[in-house]
CSV table of C-alpha atoms and ligand atoms in Angstrom, one decimal:
chain,number,residue,atom,x,y,z
M,23,MET,CA,-79.9,63.4,52.6
M,24,ASN,CA,-77.3,64.4,55.2
M,25,GLN,CA,-78.6,65.9,58.4
M,26,LYS,CA,-76.0,68.6,58.9
M,27,PRO,CA,-75.4,71.4,56.5
M,28,VAL,CA,-72.3,70.8,54.5
M,29,ILE,CA,-69.4,73.3,54.0
M,30,LEU,CA,-67.2,72.3,51.2
M,31,THR,CA,-64.2,73.4,49.2
M,32,GLY,CA,-61.6,72.0,46.9
M,33,LEU,CA,-58.0,73.2,46.5
M,34,ARG,CA,-56.3,72.3,43.3
M,35,ALA,CA,-53.1,70.2,43.5
M,36,ASN,CA,-51.3,71.1,40.4
M,37,ASN,CA,-49.4,74.1,41.7
M,38,ASP,CA,-48.1,75.5,44.9
M,39,LEU,CA,-50.6,77.0,47.1
M,40,HIS,CA,-50.2,80.7,47.9
M,41,ILE,CA,-51.3,83.2,50.5
M,42,GLY,CA,-54.4,84.1,48.5
M,43,ASN,CA,-55.5,80.4,48.6
M,44,TYR,CA,-54.7,80.4,52.3
M,45,LEU,CA,-56.6,83.5,53.2
M,46,GLY,CA,-59.5,83.0,50.8
M,47,GLY,CA,-60.1,79.3,50.5
M,48,LEU,CA,-58.5,77.6,53.5
M,49,LEU,CA,-58.9,79.9,56.5
M,50,PRO,CA,-62.6,80.5,56.2
M,51,ILE,CA,-63.3,76.7,56.1
M,52,ILE,CA,-60.7,75.9,58.8
M,53,ASP,CA,-62.1,78.6,61.1
M,54,MET,CA,-65.5,77.0,60.7
M,55,ALA,CA,-64.0,73.5,61.3
M,56,ASN,CA,-62.5,74.7,64.6
M,57,GLN,CA,-65.4,76.7,65.8
M,58,ARG,CA,-68.5,75.1,64.5
M,59,ALA,CA,-67.8,71.6,63.4
M,60,ASP,CA,-70.5,70.2,65.6
M,61,GLU,CA,-73.1,72.0,63.6
M,62,TYR,CA,-71.7,71.3,60.2
M,63,GLN,CA,-70.1,68.7,58.1
M,64,ILE,CA,-66.8,70.1,56.7
M,65,ASN,CA,-65.5,68.7,53.4
M,66,LEU,CA,-62.1,69.8,52.3
M,67,PHE,CA,-60.9,67.9,49.2
M,68,VAL,CA,-58.2,67.7,46.6
M,69,PRO,CA,-59.8,68.0,43.1
M,70,ASP,CA,-57.1,65.9,41.5
M,71,LEU,CA,-59.1,65.2,38.4
M,72,HIS,CA,-59.3,68.9,37.8
M,73,SER,CA,-55.5,69.0,37.6
M,74,PHE,CA,-55.5,67.9,34.0
M,75,THR,CA,-57.4,70.9,32.7
M,76,THR,CA,-54.1,72.7,32.4
M,77,ARG,CA,-50.8,71.0,31.5
M,78,ILE,CA,-49.0,69.6,34.5
M,79,ASN,CA,-46.1,67.4,35.5
M,80,HIS,CA,-47.8,64.1,36.0
M,81,ALA,CA,-44.7,62.6,37.6
M,82,THR,CA,-45.0,64.9,40.6
M,83,LEU,CA,-48.8,64.9,41.0
M,84,GLN,CA,-48.8,62.4,43.9
M,85,GLU,CA,-46.4,64.6,45.8
M,86,SER,CA,-48.4,67.7,45.1
M,87,ILE,CA,-51.5,66.1,46.4
M,88,MET,CA,-49.8,65.0,49.6
M,89,GLN,CA,-48.3,68.5,49.9
M,90,ASN,CA,-51.8,70.1,49.7
M,91,LEU,CA,-53.1,67.8,52.4
M,92,ARG,CA,-50.2,68.7,54.6
M,93,VAL,CA,-51.0,72.4,54.0
M,94,PHE,CA,-54.6,71.8,55.3
M,95,VAL,CA,-53.2,70.3,58.5
M,96,ALA,CA,-50.5,73.0,59.0
M,97,ALA,CA,-53.2,75.6,58.5
M,98,GLY,CA,-55.0,74.1,61.5
M,99,LEU,CA,-57.5,71.6,60.1
M,100,PRO,CA,-58.5,69.4,63.1
M,101,LEU,CA,-58.1,65.9,61.6
M,102,SER,CA,-59.4,64.2,64.7
M,103,ASP,CA,-62.8,65.8,64.4
M,104,PRO,CA,-65.3,63.2,63.0
M,105,ASN,CA,-67.3,66.0,61.2
M,106,VAL,CA,-64.2,67.0,59.2
M,107,HIS,CA,-63.4,65.1,56.0
M,108,ILE,CA,-60.4,65.2,53.6
M,109,TYR,CA,-60.4,63.2,50.4
M,110,ARG,CA,-59.2,63.0,46.9
M,111,GLN,CA,-61.8,63.5,44.2
M,112,SER,CA,-60.6,60.7,42.0
M,113,TYR,CA,-60.9,58.1,44.8
M,114,ILE,CA,-64.7,58.6,44.7
M,115,PRO,CA,-65.8,57.5,41.3
M,116,ALA,CA,-69.3,59.1,41.7
M,117,HIS,CA,-67.7,62.5,40.9
M,118,SER,CA,-66.9,61.3,37.3
M,119,GLU,CA,-70.1,59.5,36.9
M,120,LEU,CA,-72.3,62.4,38.0
M,121,THR,CA,-70.3,64.7,35.8
M,122,TRP,CA,-71.3,62.7,32.7
M,123,ILE,CA,-75.0,62.8,33.5
M,124,LEU,CA,-74.8,66.6,34.2
M,125,ASP,CA,-72.9,67.1,31.0
M,126,CYS,CA,-75.9,65.9,29.1
M,127,PHE,CA,-78.1,68.5,30.6
M,128,THR,CA,-75.6,71.4,30.2
M,129,GLY,CA,-75.7,73.7,27.3
M,130,TYR,CA,-72.7,74.2,25.0
M,131,GLY,CA,-73.4,77.9,25.0
M,132,GLU,CA,-73.7,78.0,28.7
M,133,MET,CA,-70.2,76.6,29.1
M,134,SER,CA,-68.8,78.8,26.3
M,135,ARG,CA,-69.8,81.8,28.3
M,136,MET,CA,-67.8,81.0,31.4
M,137,THR,CA,-65.2,83.8,31.7
M,138,GLN,CA,-62.6,81.5,33.1
M,139,PHE,CA,-62.9,79.2,30.1
M,140,LYS,CA,-62.6,82.2,27.8
M,141,ASP,CA,-59.5,83.5,29.6
M,142,LYS,CA,-57.7,80.2,29.9
M,143,SER,CA,-58.6,78.7,26.6
M,144,LYS,CA,-56.6,81.4,24.9
M,145,SER,CA,-53.4,80.4,26.7
M,146,SER,CA,-53.7,76.7,27.4
M,147,SER,CA,-53.3,73.8,25.1
M,148,PHE,CA,-53.3,70.1,26.2
M,149,THR,CA,-50.3,69.0,24.1
M,150,GLU,CA,-47.0,70.6,23.6
M,151,GLU,CA,-47.5,70.6,19.8
M,152,SER,CA,-51.0,72.0,19.4
M,153,THR,CA,-52.8,75.1,20.4
M,154,SER,CA,-56.0,73.3,20.9
M,155,THR,CA,-57.9,73.5,24.2
M,156,SER,CA,-59.1,70.3,25.9
M,157,VAL,CA,-62.7,69.4,26.4
M,158,GLY,CA,-61.7,68.9,30.0
M,159,LEU,CA,-61.1,72.7,30.4
M,160,PHE,CA,-64.4,73.3,28.7
M,161,ASN,CA,-66.5,71.2,31.1
M,162,TYR,CA,-64.5,71.7,34.2
M,163,PRO,CA,-67.4,73.7,35.8
M,164,VAL,CA,-69.6,70.6,35.4
M,165,LEU,CA,-67.2,68.5,37.4
M,166,MET,CA,-67.1,71.2,40.0
M,167,ALA,CA,-70.9,71.2,40.1
M,168,ALA,CA,-70.7,67.4,40.7
M,169,ASP,CA,-68.2,67.9,43.5
M,170,ILE,CA,-70.6,70.2,45.3
M,171,LEU,CA,-74.0,68.5,44.6
M,172,LEU,CA,-72.9,65.0,45.5
M,173,TYR,CA,-72.6,66.1,49.1
M,174,GLY,CA,-75.5,68.5,49.1
M,175,ALA,CA,-73.1,71.3,50.1
M,176,LYS,CA,-74.7,74.6,51.0
M,177,TYR,CA,-71.7,76.7,51.8
M,178,ILE,CA,-68.6,77.0,49.5
M,179,PRO,CA,-66.2,79.9,50.0
M,180,VAL,CA,-65.8,81.3,46.5
M,181,GLY,CA,-63.4,83.9,45.2
M,182,ASP,CA,-64.5,86.1,42.3
M,183,ASP,CA,-63.0,83.7,39.8
M,184,GLN,CA,-65.3,80.9,41.0
M,185,SER,CA,-68.5,82.8,41.4
M,186,GLN,CA,-69.8,82.1,37.9
M,187,HIS,CA,-69.1,78.4,38.5
M,188,LEU,CA,-71.1,78.4,41.7
M,189,GLU,CA,-74.0,80.1,39.9
M,190,PHE,CA,-73.8,77.4,37.2
M,191,THR,CA,-74.0,74.8,40.0
M,192,ARG,CA,-77.2,76.4,41.3
M,193,ASP,CA,-78.6,76.5,37.7
M,194,ILE,CA,-77.9,72.9,36.9
M,195,ALA,CA,-79.2,71.8,40.3
M,196,GLN,CA,-82.5,73.7,39.8
M,197,ARG,CA,-82.8,72.5,36.3
M,198,MET,CA,-82.5,68.9,37.3
M,199,ASN,CA,-84.8,69.4,40.3
M,200,ASN,CA,-87.5,71.0,38.1
M,201,ARG,CA,-87.3,68.2,35.6
M,202,PHE,CA,-86.8,65.1,37.8
M,203,GLY,CA,-88.0,66.0,41.3
M,204,ASP,CA,-85.9,67.1,44.2
M,205,VAL,CA,-82.7,65.3,43.5
M,206,PHE,CA,-80.3,68.0,44.7
M,207,ILE,CA,-79.8,70.4,47.5
M,208,VAL,CA,-79.1,73.8,45.9
M,209,PRO,CA,-76.1,75.7,47.3
M,210,GLU,CA,-76.5,79.2,48.6
M,211,ALA,CA,-75.9,82.1,46.2
M,212,VAL,CA,-72.7,84.0,46.1
M,213,THR,CA,-73.8,86.9,48.3
M,214,ALA,CA,-75.1,84.5,50.9
M,215,GLN,CA,-71.7,82.7,50.8
M,216,HIS,CA,-69.9,86.0,51.5
M,217,GLU,CA,-72.2,86.7,54.4
M,218,PHE,CA,-71.8,83.3,55.8
M,219,PHE,CA,-68.0,83.3,55.8
M,220,GLY,CA,-67.8,86.9,56.7
M,221,LYS,CA,-64.4,87.1,55.1
M,222,ASP,CA,-65.1,88.0,51.5
M,223,GLN,CA,-62.2,90.4,51.4
M,224,GLY,CA,-59.8,87.6,52.1
M,225,LEU,CA,-61.1,85.9,49.0
M,226,ARG,CA,-59.7,88.7,46.8
M,227,VAL,CA,-56.0,89.0,47.6
M,228,LYS,CA,-54.4,90.7,44.6
M,229,ASP,CA,-51.3,90.0,42.7
M,230,LEU,CA,-48.4,92.1,44.0
M,231,SER,CA,-46.9,92.9,40.6
M,232,ASP,CA,-50.2,93.3,38.9
M,233,PRO,CA,-52.7,94.5,41.5
M,234,GLY,CA,-55.4,94.6,38.9
M,235,LYS,CA,-55.8,90.9,39.0
M,236,LYS,CA,-56.3,88.3,41.7
M,237,MET,CA,-53.3,86.4,43.1
M,238,SER,CA,-53.3,83.2,41.1
M,239,LYS,CA,-51.2,80.1,41.1
M,240,SER,CA,-51.7,79.8,37.4
M,241,ASP,CA,-49.7,83.0,36.9
M,242,GLU,CA,-46.6,82.0,35.0
M,243,SER,CA,-44.1,84.4,36.3
M,244,GLY,CA,-45.0,84.1,40.0
M,245,LYS,CA,-43.4,87.5,40.7
M,246,GLY,CA,-46.5,88.8,42.4
M,247,VAL,CA,-47.6,85.6,44.1
M,248,LEU,CA,-46.6,84.8,47.7
M,249,PHE,CA,-46.3,81.0,47.8
M,250,LEU,CA,-46.7,79.3,51.2
M,251,THR,CA,-43.4,77.6,50.5
M,252,ASP,CA,-41.5,80.8,49.6
M,253,SER,CA,-38.4,81.4,51.8
M,254,PRO,CA,-38.5,84.7,53.8
M,255,ASP,CA,-35.9,86.0,51.4
M,256,VAL,CA,-37.9,85.3,48.2
M,257,ALA,CA,-41.1,86.7,49.8
M,258,SER,CA,-39.3,89.9,50.9
M,259,LYS,CA,-38.1,90.5,47.4
M,260,LYS,CA,-41.6,90.1,46.0
M,261,ILE,CA,-43.0,92.5,48.6
M,262,MET,CA,-40.3,95.1,48.3
M,263,SER,CA,-40.8,95.2,44.5
M,264,ALA,CA,-44.6,95.2,44.6
M,265,THR,CA,-46.2,97.6,42.1
M,266,THR,CA,-47.5,100.7,43.8
M,267,ASP,CA,-48.2,104.2,42.3
M,268,SER,CA,-46.7,107.6,42.1
M,269,LEU,CA,-49.3,109.5,44.1
M,270,GLY,CA,-46.9,109.6,47.1
M,271,SER,CA,-49.6,109.5,49.8
M,272,ILE,CA,-50.9,106.3,51.4
M,273,ALA,CA,-54.7,105.9,51.2
M,274,TYR,CA,-57.0,102.9,51.0
M,275,ASN,CA,-58.3,103.3,47.5
M,276,LYS,CA,-58.7,100.1,45.5
M,277,VAL,CA,-59.2,102.0,42.3
M,278,GLU,CA,-56.5,104.7,42.4
M,279,GLN,CA,-54.0,102.8,44.6
M,280,PRO,CA,-54.7,99.1,44.1
M,281,GLY,CA,-51.1,98.1,45.0
M,282,ILE,CA,-51.1,100.0,48.3
M,283,ALA,CA,-54.6,98.6,49.0
M,284,THR,CA,-53.2,95.1,48.5
M,285,LEU,CA,-50.4,95.7,51.0
M,286,LEU,CA,-52.7,97.2,53.6
M,287,GLU,CA,-55.1,94.2,53.2
M,288,LEU,CA,-52.3,91.7,53.6
M,289,MET,CA,-51.3,93.4,56.8
M,290,ALA,CA,-54.8,93.2,58.1
M,291,PHE,CA,-55.6,89.7,57.0
M,292,LEU,CA,-52.4,88.1,58.4
M,293,GLN,CA,-52.9,89.9,61.7
M,294,ALA,CA,-56.6,89.2,61.8
M,295,LYS,CA,-57.2,93.0,62.1
M,296,ASP,CA,-59.8,95.2,60.5
M,297,VAL,CA,-58.3,96.8,57.4
M,298,HIS,CA,-59.4,100.2,58.6
M,299,ASP,CA,-57.4,99.9,61.7
M,300,VAL,CA,-54.3,99.2,59.6
M,301,VAL,CA,-55.2,102.1,57.3
M,302,SER,CA,-55.4,104.6,60.1
M,303,GLU,CA,-51.8,103.7,61.1
M,304,TYR,CA,-50.4,104.6,57.6
M,305,GLN,CA,-52.9,107.1,56.1
M,306,GLY,CA,-51.2,110.1,54.5
M,307,GLN,CA,-47.6,108.8,54.9
M,308,GLU,CA,-45.6,109.9,51.9
M,309,GLN,CA,-43.1,107.1,51.8
M,310,TYR,CA,-44.1,103.7,50.7
M,311,GLY,CA,-41.0,102.0,51.9
M,312,PRO,CA,-41.9,101.7,55.6
M,313,LEU,CA,-45.3,100.1,54.7
M,314,LYS,CA,-43.5,97.6,52.5
M,315,THR,CA,-41.0,96.8,55.3
M,316,ALA,CA,-43.8,96.3,57.8
M,317,VAL,CA,-45.7,94.0,55.4
M,318,THR,CA,-42.5,92.1,54.8
M,319,THR,CA,-42.1,91.6,58.6
M,320,VAL,CA,-45.7,90.3,59.0
M,321,VAL,CA,-45.5,88.0,56.0
M,322,THR,CA,-42.1,86.5,56.8
M,323,GLU,CA,-43.2,85.9,60.4
M,324,PHE,CA,-46.3,84.2,59.1
M,325,LEU,CA,-44.3,82.1,56.6
M,326,THR,CA,-41.7,81.0,59.1
M,327,SER,CA,-44.3,79.9,61.5
M,328,PHE,CA,-46.4,78.2,58.9
M,329,GLN,CA,-43.4,76.4,57.4
M,330,THR,CA,-42.4,75.1,60.8
M,331,LYS,CA,-45.8,73.6,61.3
M,332,LEU,CA,-45.8,72.2,57.7
M,333,ALA,CA,-42.5,70.4,58.4
M,334,ALA,CA,-43.9,68.8,61.5
M,335,VAL,CA,-47.1,67.4,59.9
M,336,ASP,CA,-47.5,63.6,60.3
M,337,ASP,CA,-48.1,61.9,57.0
M,338,THR,CA,-49.4,58.8,58.7
M,339,ALA,CA,-52.2,60.7,60.4
M,340,ILE,CA,-53.2,62.1,57.0
M,341,MET,CA,-53.2,58.6,55.4
M,342,HIS,CA,-55.5,57.3,58.1
M,343,LYS,CA,-57.8,60.2,57.8
M,344,LEU,CA,-58.0,59.9,54.0
M,345,ALA,CA,-58.9,56.2,54.3
M,346,ASP,CA,-61.7,57.0,56.8
M,347,SER,CA,-63.0,60.0,54.9
M,348,GLU,CA,-62.9,58.4,51.5
M,349,ALA,CA,-64.9,55.5,52.8
M,350,ALA,CA,-67.5,57.7,54.4
M,351,MET,CA,-67.7,60.1,51.6
M,352,ALA,CA,-68.1,57.4,49.0
M,353,VAL,CA,-71.2,56.3,50.7
M,354,GLN,CA,-72.7,59.8,50.8
M,355,ALA,CA,-71.7,60.4,47.2
M,356,GLN,CA,-73.1,57.1,46.0
M,357,ASN,CA,-76.4,57.8,47.7
M,358,THR,CA,-76.8,61.0,45.7
M,359,LEU,CA,-75.6,59.4,42.5
M,360,LEU,CA,-78.2,56.6,42.9
M,361,ARG,CA,-81.0,59.1,43.5
M,362,VAL,CA,-80.0,60.8,40.2
M,363,GLN,CA,-79.6,57.5,38.4
M,364,ARG,CA,-83.1,56.5,39.4
M,365,ALA,CA,-84.5,59.9,38.5
M,366,VAL,CA,-83.1,59.8,35.0
M,367,GLY,CA,-84.1,56.2,34.4
M,368,LEU,CA,-80.7,54.5,34.7
M,369,ARG,CA,-81.7,52.4,37.7
M,370,PRO,CA,-85.1,50.9,38.6
H,419,LIG,N1,-62.3,75.2,40.6
H,419,LIG,C1,-61.7,75.4,41.9
H,419,LIG,C2,-60.4,76.2,41.6
H,419,LIG,O1,-59.8,76.2,40.6
H,419,LIG,C3,-61.4,74.1,42.6
H,419,LIG,C4,-62.6,73.3,42.8
H,419,LIG,C5,-62.9,72.1,42.2
H,419,LIG,C6,-63.6,73.6,43.7
H,419,LIG,N2,-64.1,71.7,42.6
H,419,LIG,C7,-64.6,72.5,43.6
H,419,LIG,C8,-63.9,74.6,44.6
H,419,LIG,C9,-65.7,72.5,44.3
H,419,LIG,C10,-65.0,74.6,45.4
H,419,LIG,C11,-66.0,73.6,45.2
H,419,LIG,O2,-59.9,76.9,42.5
């Protein structure tokens, strides 16, 4: 097993990444990579096989994968650090192989209860003609469990939408360990993840036009989603037309004023401030316009600087790092897979 505890996350490649992914998924792990990479192994990967669980444009998948990797670098991932690894899931066949084995120890009912499956299966079909949901969408959490367990990852920054999948990962790991001996390292539970990353609020950036739900790249309209590639102009329009309320007094109340809460949080996260410090600046103001304008300034400054960094990313450096990481991670993944194959009787 690996010596250093592993911190791992995957960011899907089939859609543009947005500020919610940046604050919730990327920043926590990149902060760790910059501050504590000597104590941990950091795995940041592109779950390209997961892209097919919803319908995508296959012709642009390669470009989306590259774009995601560039985003990692622009967000500050230190490529030269030997404890940091970037890789594409499909380049390491052990992910698919372990998924099949885990599939055979996963209950049909268990998967049917996954709330993300229940939500998405209503709206997604795998062909244009049919309304049928793919088996891939159904067993997507099993592939995710394999992604985590192959490297014995302990820490995974998870938003609310992924908590249930992480719990499932723990369940299947414990189930296999109980039955076959200690084959897997069990990742930490959701609350311990939030404590470890200390940024759980960042994991919950809400949609601007529908502050009841999380900002999500799968959202079709994209009206309430701030993409990392949005021009300042597009971003300003989304912020200025963000849904608020008619109470006419600014307060930080996620239940009664979820839209205002989202704006206050965005200000705080992007400036790395405590949300309560931002709140005290605006508390009680009767006009919402000035808050929106201030958020627009902070967001557009962030986007401009991020996009400048993104344009300067060196693709060759990424390609070299991918080759190194994929070779190293294939060895780690293969070791785990072999341990499992032996435990279940597939290898002597
Ligand atoms: N399911 C995650 C998402 O949709 C992406 C993902 C795939 C992932 N495998 C993972 C995240 C493993 C963390 C760990 O956002």
